[in-house]
Amino acid sequence: MGVATNGSSSSTSESAETAQPQAYKFLIYGRTGWIGGLLGQLCAARGIPFAYGAGRLENRAQLEADIDEVSPTHVFNAAGVTGRPNVDWCETHRTETIRANVCGTLTLADVCRARGLVLINYATGCIFEYDAGHQLGTGIGFKEEDTPNFVGSFYSKTKAMVEELLKNYENVCTLRVRMPISSDLSNPRNFITKIARYDKVVDIPNSMTILDELLPISIEMAKRNLTGIWNFTNPGVVSHNEILEMYRDYIDPNFSWKNFTLEEQAKVIVAPRSNNELDCTKLKAEFPELLSIKDSLVKYVFKPNQKTSKA
């Protein structure tokens, strides 16, 4: 299919490689979404030509028309449904969830493969939960080749389904995002913003994704034509209480919160939530500069927003 993958390049000379940045053009799906919007901002700041796709993911003809018009070198998929205000929405809107998250993603992957294009697909790591072999507090995380074991929510079920099917597409780079966080603490999709507004929170260590650090890495992954499945979180785990303690220390010294148990949480949500640690050895080997979750939180989120003098 002419798809250059996993570090390969259509150019073989050093001179061609150094000239490559001017040759990129990205087609991004998810214009109205959080990650899609941030991707556009990153491309604009870095001088990378890009366009947002106008077609619906499940409409093959519209996707082909987008590619014909834009002539991209890479395609990014940050579209799909997560539900509003949260994934509980997917429990009662199952066909809509399938249409976007399964049919749409597979159609886009297939169109990209037919056109010889690498697809960077922002997926989810919320398809695992702590188990006997990956116990909380052990530091043993789920690896890229592990089979998803969390089926508590319909959203996660669809994501696990499509990840398995996408393994057959050699042109797809699947990025397992978890509990995304950014320096924009006003964004309601930001994990920190969410839990800071909750009446009560559970306190469980989890792998999380600092978008300010990792979205630029995803652009670099496209440039390197990396494919396959990647745990796309910062190394290590951080708990809800640890994040809120940092929020108190850096942002609001008067901030306080209450905890409740998973059993108590279950009474106020429709679908269970995934809690896990992902092993980031593969990503860290490719990008050695990648910070641990707590260091990344301080550098990219809390210090830029710092309002106190005692942190």
Tab-separated table of C-alpha atoms in Angstrom:
chain	number	residue	atom	x	y	z
A	1	MET	CA	0.000	0.000	0.000
A	2	GLY	CA	3.021	2.264	0.117
A	3	VAL	CA	2.535	3.061	3.791
A	4	ALA	CA	5.788	4.113	5.482
A	5	THR	CA	5.593	2.913	9.065
A	6	ASN	CA	7.527	2.506	12.307
A	7	GLY	CA	10.316	4.921	11.725
A	8	SER	CA	10.569	4.468	7.986
A	9	SER	CA	10.606	7.471	5.723
A	10	SER	CA	9.809	8.107	2.114
A	11	SER	CA	13.149	9.960	1.965
A	12	THR	CA	16.434	8.121	2.341
A	13	SER	CA	19.026	10.876	2.258
A	14	GLU	CA	20.098	13.128	5.124
A	15	SER	CA	19.472	16.226	3.040
A	16	ALA	CA	15.942	15.111	2.261
A	17	GLU	CA	15.344	14.407	5.946
A	18	THR	CA	16.412	17.892	7.004
A	19	ALA	CA	14.071	19.418	4.442
A	20	GLN	CA	11.109	17.309	5.549
A	21	PRO	CA	9.412	19.741	7.958
A	22	GLN	CA	8.248	21.871	5.041
A	23	ALA	CA	6.719	18.797	3.398
A	24	TYR	CA	4.231	17.929	6.125
A	25	LYS	CA	0.533	18.594	5.902
A	26	PHE	CA	-1.856	17.194	8.483
A	27	LEU	CA	-5.541	16.380	8.147
A	28	ILE	CA	-7.203	16.460	11.575
A	29	TYR	CA	-10.585	15.089	12.592
A	30	GLY	CA	-12.176	16.417	15.764
A	31	ARG	CA	-12.247	20.157	15.175
A	32	THR	CA	-14.792	20.843	17.911
A	33	GLY	CA	-13.162	18.493	20.393
A	34	TRP	CA	-10.600	19.281	23.055
A	35	ILE	CA	-7.664	17.327	21.645
A	36	GLY	CA	-8.526	18.229	18.064
A	37	GLY	CA	-8.554	21.912	18.928
A	38	LEU	CA	-5.227	21.695	20.748
A	39	LEU	CA	-3.682	19.864	17.790
A	40	GLY	CA	-4.666	22.681	15.474
A	41	GLN	CA	-3.137	25.228	17.843
A	42	LEU	CA	0.108	23.230	17.990
A	43	CYS	CA	0.327	22.978	14.223
A	44	ALA	CA	-0.319	26.698	13.824
A	45	ALA	CA	2.356	27.544	16.409
A	46	ARG	CA	4.884	25.272	14.707
A	47	GLY	CA	4.114	26.380	11.176
A	48	ILE	CA	2.840	22.974	10.115
A	49	PRO	CA	0.178	23.235	7.395
A	50	PHE	CA	-3.035	21.518	8.468
A	51	ALA	CA	-6.726	21.341	7.760
A	52	TYR	CA	-9.697	19.988	9.642
A	53	GLY	CA	-11.713	17.249	8.019
A	54	ALA	CA	-15.285	18.154	7.148
A	55	GLY	CA	-16.555	14.639	6.546
A	56	ARG	CA	-18.294	12.404	9.048
A	57	LEU	CA	-16.096	9.482	10.018
A	58	GLU	CA	-18.656	6.858	9.049
A	59	ASN	CA	-19.079	8.357	5.561
A	60	ARG	CA	-16.358	6.927	3.341
A	61	ALA	CA	-17.084	9.178	0.378
A	62	GLN	CA	-16.804	12.292	2.538
A	63	LEU	CA	-13.471	11.128	3.978
A	64	GLU	CA	-12.120	10.443	0.508
A	65	ALA	CA	-13.242	13.911	-0.583
A	66	ASP	CA	-11.400	15.459	2.380
A	67	ILE	CA	-8.184	13.650	1.472
A	68	ASP	CA	-8.525	14.597	-2.199
A	69	GLU	CA	-8.934	18.250	-1.243
A	70	VAL	CA	-6.210	18.453	1.412
A	71	SER	CA	-3.603	15.973	0.085
A	72	PRO	CA	-2.243	15.325	3.592
A	73	THR	CA	0.946	13.514	4.527
A	74	HIS	CA	-0.638	12.238	7.773
A	75	VAL	CA	-4.114	11.989	9.258
A	76	PHE	CA	-5.003	12.504	12.939
A	77	ASN	CA	-8.215	11.214	14.465
A	78	ALA	CA	-9.314	13.032	17.615
A	79	ALA	CA	-13.012	12.605	16.835
A	80	GLY	CA	-15.547	10.256	18.359
A	81	VAL	CA	-17.924	10.359	21.302
A	82	THR	CA	-17.092	10.224	24.990
A	83	GLY	CA	-20.505	11.399	26.131
A	84	ARG	CA	-21.707	14.556	27.809
A	85	PRO	CA	-21.336	15.243	30.617
A	86	ASN	CA	-19.510	11.903	30.889
A	87	VAL	CA	-19.326	8.354	29.551
A	88	ASP	CA	-22.620	7.433	31.220
A	89	TRP	CA	-24.245	9.021	28.141
A	90	CYS	CA	-22.929	6.148	26.023
A	91	GLU	CA	-24.930	3.637	28.079
A	92	THR	CA	-28.185	5.042	26.705
A	93	HIS	CA	-26.890	6.062	23.261
A	94	ARG	CA	-25.301	2.824	22.143
A	95	THR	CA	-25.912	2.986	18.399
A	96	GLU	CA	-24.563	6.548	18.238
A	97	THR	CA	-21.487	5.413	20.171
A	98	ILE	CA	-20.921	2.470	17.810
A	99	ARG	CA	-21.398	4.653	14.746
A	100	ALA	CA	-18.709	7.117	15.791
A	101	ASN	CA	-16.258	5.054	17.826
A	102	VAL	CA	-16.333	1.815	15.869
A	103	CYS	CA	-17.745	2.306	12.373
A	104	GLY	CA	-16.247	5.770	11.976
A	105	THR	CA	-12.765	4.936	13.239
A	106	LEU	CA	-12.541	1.763	11.145
A	107	THR	CA	-13.740	3.573	8.033
A	108	LEU	CA	-11.127	6.291	8.475
A	109	ALA	CA	-8.379	3.720	9.048
A	110	ASP	CA	-9.426	1.822	5.932
A	111	VAL	CA	-9.541	4.941	3.760
A	112	CYS	CA	-6.115	6.014	5.026
A	113	ARG	CA	-4.665	2.581	4.307
A	114	ALA	CA	-6.037	2.668	0.776
A	115	ARG	CA	-4.362	6.054	0.284
A	116	GLY	CA	-1.033	4.995	1.834
A	117	LEU	CA	-1.430	7.325	4.833
A	118	VAL	CA	-0.430	6.844	8.458
A	119	LEU	CA	-3.328	7.479	10.843
A	120	ILE	CA	-2.580	8.757	14.345
A	121	ASN	CA	-5.596	7.604	16.355
A	122	TYR	CA	-6.192	9.033	19.835
A	123	ALA	CA	-7.732	6.101	21.659
A	124	THR	CA	-8.106	5.293	25.350
A	125	GLY	CA	-6.314	3.344	28.029
A	126	CYS	CA	-9.564	3.054	29.992
A	127	ILE	CA	-9.891	-0.541	28.790
A	128	PHE	CA	-8.012	-2.065	31.733
A	129	GLU	CA	-8.565	-2.390	35.452
A	130	TYR	CA	-6.260	-3.492	38.234
A	131	ASP	CA	-6.213	-7.289	38.551
A	132	ALA	CA	-4.228	-10.070	40.209
A	133	GLY	CA	-1.335	-9.668	37.802
A	134	HIS	CA	-1.401	-5.856	37.881
A	135	GLN	CA	-2.207	-4.969	41.449
A	136	LEU	CA	-2.571	-1.421	42.700
A	137	GLY	CA	0.658	-0.162	44.233
A	138	THR	CA	2.954	-2.783	42.687
A	139	GLY	CA	4.179	-0.642	39.797
A	140	ILE	CA	3.349	-3.448	37.371
A	141	GLY	CA	1.467	-1.817	34.531
A	142	PHE	CA	-0.432	-3.152	31.551
A	143	LYS	CA	1.661	-3.352	28.397
A	144	GLU	CA	0.722	-2.632	24.810
A	145	GLU	CA	0.258	-6.309	23.978
A	146	ASP	CA	-2.007	-7.049	26.952
A	147	THR	CA	-5.644	-7.907	26.289
A	148	PRO	CA	-8.158	-5.363	27.670
A	149	ASN	CA	-9.923	-6.632	30.788
A	150	PHE	CA	-12.321	-3.778	31.638
A	151	VAL	CA	-15.856	-4.109	30.318
A	152	GLY	CA	-17.660	-2.009	32.908
A	153	SER	CA	-18.804	0.711	30.523
A	154	PHE	CA	-20.190	0.555	27.000
A	155	TYR	CA	-17.778	3.315	25.984
A	156	SER	CA	-14.795	1.192	27.028
A	157	LYS	CA	-16.262	-1.878	25.328
A	158	THR	CA	-16.421	-0.079	21.989
A	159	LYS	CA	-12.893	1.249	22.405
A	160	ALA	CA	-11.548	-2.214	23.167
A	161	MET	CA	-13.381	-3.639	20.152
A	162	VAL	CA	-11.962	-1.118	17.738
A	163	GLU	CA	-8.434	-1.380	19.155
A	164	GLU	CA	-8.442	-5.124	18.492
A	165	LEU	CA	-9.657	-4.637	14.932
A	166	LEU	CA	-7.151	-1.849	14.240
A	167	LYS	CA	-4.296	-4.267	14.962
A	168	ASN	CA	-4.905	-5.509	11.428
A	169	TYR	CA	-4.098	-2.089	9.937
A	170	GLU	CA	-0.355	-1.615	9.623
A	171	ASN	CA	-0.842	2.101	8.950
A	172	VAL	CA	-2.463	2.966	12.304
A	173	CYS	CA	-0.766	4.398	15.376
A	174	THR	CA	-3.087	3.812	18.348
A	175	LEU	CA	-2.417	6.101	21.315
A	176	ARG	CA	-3.951	5.004	24.608
A	177	VAL	CA	-4.810	8.284	26.361
A	178	ARG	CA	-5.960	8.232	30.011
A	179	MET	CA	-7.609	10.858	32.188
A	180	PRO	CA	-6.223	13.735	30.081
A	181	ILE	CA	-4.949	16.845	31.823
A	182	SER	CA	-3.836	20.205	30.423
A	183	SER	CA	-2.628	23.530	31.743
A	184	ASP	CA	-6.043	25.027	30.919
A	185	LEU	CA	-7.731	24.597	34.281
A	186	SER	CA	-10.899	26.270	33.021
A	187	ASN	CA	-11.623	23.501	30.524
A	188	PRO	CA	-14.456	21.269	31.794
A	189	ARG	CA	-12.914	18.243	30.029
A	190	ASN	CA	-9.699	18.600	32.027
A	191	PHE	CA	-9.454	15.806	34.607
A	192	ILE	CA	-8.227	18.235	37.273
A	193	THR	CA	-11.090	20.627	36.599
A	194	LYS	CA	-13.555	17.755	36.822
A	195	ILE	CA	-12.429	16.361	40.162
A	196	ALA	CA	-11.943	19.828	41.677
A	197	ARG	CA	-15.653	20.449	41.061
A	198	TYR	CA	-16.920	17.130	42.377
A	199	ASP	CA	-18.582	16.988	45.780
A	200	LYS	CA	-16.608	13.839	46.567
A	201	VAL	CA	-13.819	11.924	44.826
A	202	VAL	CA	-12.388	8.441	45.055
A	203	ASP	CA	-8.669	8.261	45.785
A	204	ILE	CA	-7.034	5.750	43.451
A	205	PRO	CA	-3.604	5.954	41.758
A	206	ASN	CA	-3.936	5.999	37.969
A	207	SER	CA	-1.928	6.523	34.822
A	208	MET	CA	-2.746	9.884	33.238
A	209	THR	CA	-1.869	11.914	30.140
A	210	ILE	CA	-0.463	15.459	30.380
A	211	LEU	CA	-1.514	16.854	27.007
A	212	ASP	CA	0.890	19.809	27.093
A	213	GLU	CA	3.776	17.342	27.009
A	214	LEU	CA	2.335	14.430	25.070
A	215	LEU	CA	0.457	16.075	22.194
A	216	PRO	CA	3.704	17.506	20.767
A	217	ILE	CA	5.143	13.998	21.079
A	218	SER	CA	2.244	12.640	19.014
A	219	ILE	CA	3.154	15.059	16.243
A	220	GLU	CA	6.727	13.784	16.388
A	221	MET	CA	5.412	10.223	16.257
A	222	ALA	CA	3.636	11.090	13.011
A	223	LYS	CA	6.836	12.539	11.593
A	224	ARG	CA	8.623	9.290	12.504
A	225	ASN	CA	5.785	7.263	10.945
A	226	LEU	CA	5.374	5.234	14.126
A	227	THR	CA	2.519	2.745	14.131
A	228	GLY	CA	1.067	0.067	16.381
A	229	ILE	CA	-0.298	0.439	19.918
A	230	TRP	CA	1.323	2.832	22.406
A	231	ASN	CA	0.491	3.460	26.041
A	232	PHE	CA	0.201	7.233	25.764
A	233	THR	CA	0.531	8.368	29.365
A	234	ASN	CA	3.291	9.789	31.512
A	235	PRO	CA	5.265	7.132	33.406
A	236	GLY	CA	4.050	6.278	36.887
A	237	VAL	CA	0.751	6.912	38.616
A	238	VAL	CA	-0.816	9.702	40.640
A	239	SER	CA	-3.867	9.576	42.895
A	240	HIS	CA	-6.831	11.905	43.008
A	241	ASN	CA	-5.826	13.168	46.454
A	242	GLU	CA	-2.245	13.849	45.346
A	243	ILE	CA	-3.525	15.966	42.465
A	244	LEU	CA	-5.915	17.879	44.689
A	245	GLU	CA	-3.165	18.453	47.253
A	246	MET	CA	-1.052	19.990	44.486
A	247	TYR	CA	-4.045	22.063	43.403
A	248	ARG	CA	-4.386	23.358	46.952
A	249	ASP	CA	-0.659	24.078	47.291
A	250	TYR	CA	-0.220	25.827	43.934
A	251	ILE	CA	-3.642	27.280	43.143
A	252	ASP	CA	-6.009	27.679	46.087
A	253	PRO	CA	-4.786	27.282	49.695
A	254	ASN	CA	-8.398	27.260	50.888
A	255	PHE	CA	-9.420	24.379	48.652
A	256	SER	CA	-10.781	21.270	50.345
A	257	TRP	CA	-12.435	18.042	49.255
A	258	LYS	CA	-14.026	14.876	50.527
A	259	ASN	CA	-13.396	11.275	49.601
A	260	PHE	CA	-15.760	8.376	49.179
A	261	THR	CA	-15.338	4.714	48.352
A	262	LEU	CA	-15.811	2.925	45.040
A	263	GLU	CA	-18.986	1.412	46.487
A	264	GLU	CA	-20.315	4.863	47.329
A	265	GLN	CA	-19.283	6.182	43.909
A	266	ALA	CA	-21.184	3.356	42.223
A	267	LYS	CA	-24.418	4.743	43.625
A	268	VAL	CA	-24.074	8.058	41.747
A	269	ILE	CA	-22.799	6.851	38.360
A	270	VAL	CA	-24.386	4.608	35.764
A	271	ALA	CA	-21.301	2.742	34.533
A	272	PRO	CA	-18.198	1.755	36.520
A	273	ARG	CA	-14.953	3.618	35.812
A	274	SER	CA	-11.607	2.146	34.824
A	275	ASN	CA	-8.645	2.400	37.211
A	276	ASN	CA	-5.243	1.143	36.102
A	277	GLU	CA	-1.543	1.689	35.557
A	278	LEU	CA	-0.126	1.497	32.039
A	279	ASP	CA	3.476	0.476	31.394
A	280	CYS	CA	5.198	3.304	29.480
A	281	THR	CA	8.514	1.551	28.819
A	282	LYS	CA	7.934	1.546	25.059
A	283	LEU	CA	7.089	5.267	24.848
A	284	LYS	CA	9.920	6.231	27.228
A	285	ALA	CA	12.423	4.298	25.096
A	286	GLU	CA	11.346	6.238	22.004
A	287	PHE	CA	11.196	9.577	23.855
A	288	PRO	CA	13.690	9.466	26.772
A	289	GLU	CA	12.889	13.058	27.717
A	290	LEU	CA	9.335	12.084	28.742
A	291	LEU	CA	8.684	13.185	32.339
A	292	SER	CA	7.051	11.147	35.074
A	293	ILE	CA	3.431	12.004	35.771
A	294	LYS	CA	4.125	14.008	38.941
A	295	ASP	CA	7.049	15.945	37.418
A	296	SER	CA	4.980	16.679	34.321
A	297	LEU	CA	2.070	17.910	36.429
A	298	VAL	CA	4.332	20.391	38.199
A	299	LYS	CA	6.141	21.604	35.068
A	300	TYR	CA	3.273	21.843	32.609
A	301	VAL	CA	0.195	22.391	34.752
A	302	PHE	CA	0.732	23.703	38.258
A	303	LYS	CA	3.762	25.985	37.963
A	304	PRO	CA	2.326	27.864	34.942
A	305	ASN	CA	-0.896	28.385	36.921
A	306	GLN	CA	0.694	29.006	40.312
A	307	LYS	CA	-1.120	31.535	42.484
A	308	THR	CA	0.410	30.786	45.868
A	309	SER	CA	3.900	31.546	47.164
A	310	LYS	CA	4.375	28.552	49.434
A	311	ALA	CA	4.332	25.701	46.925
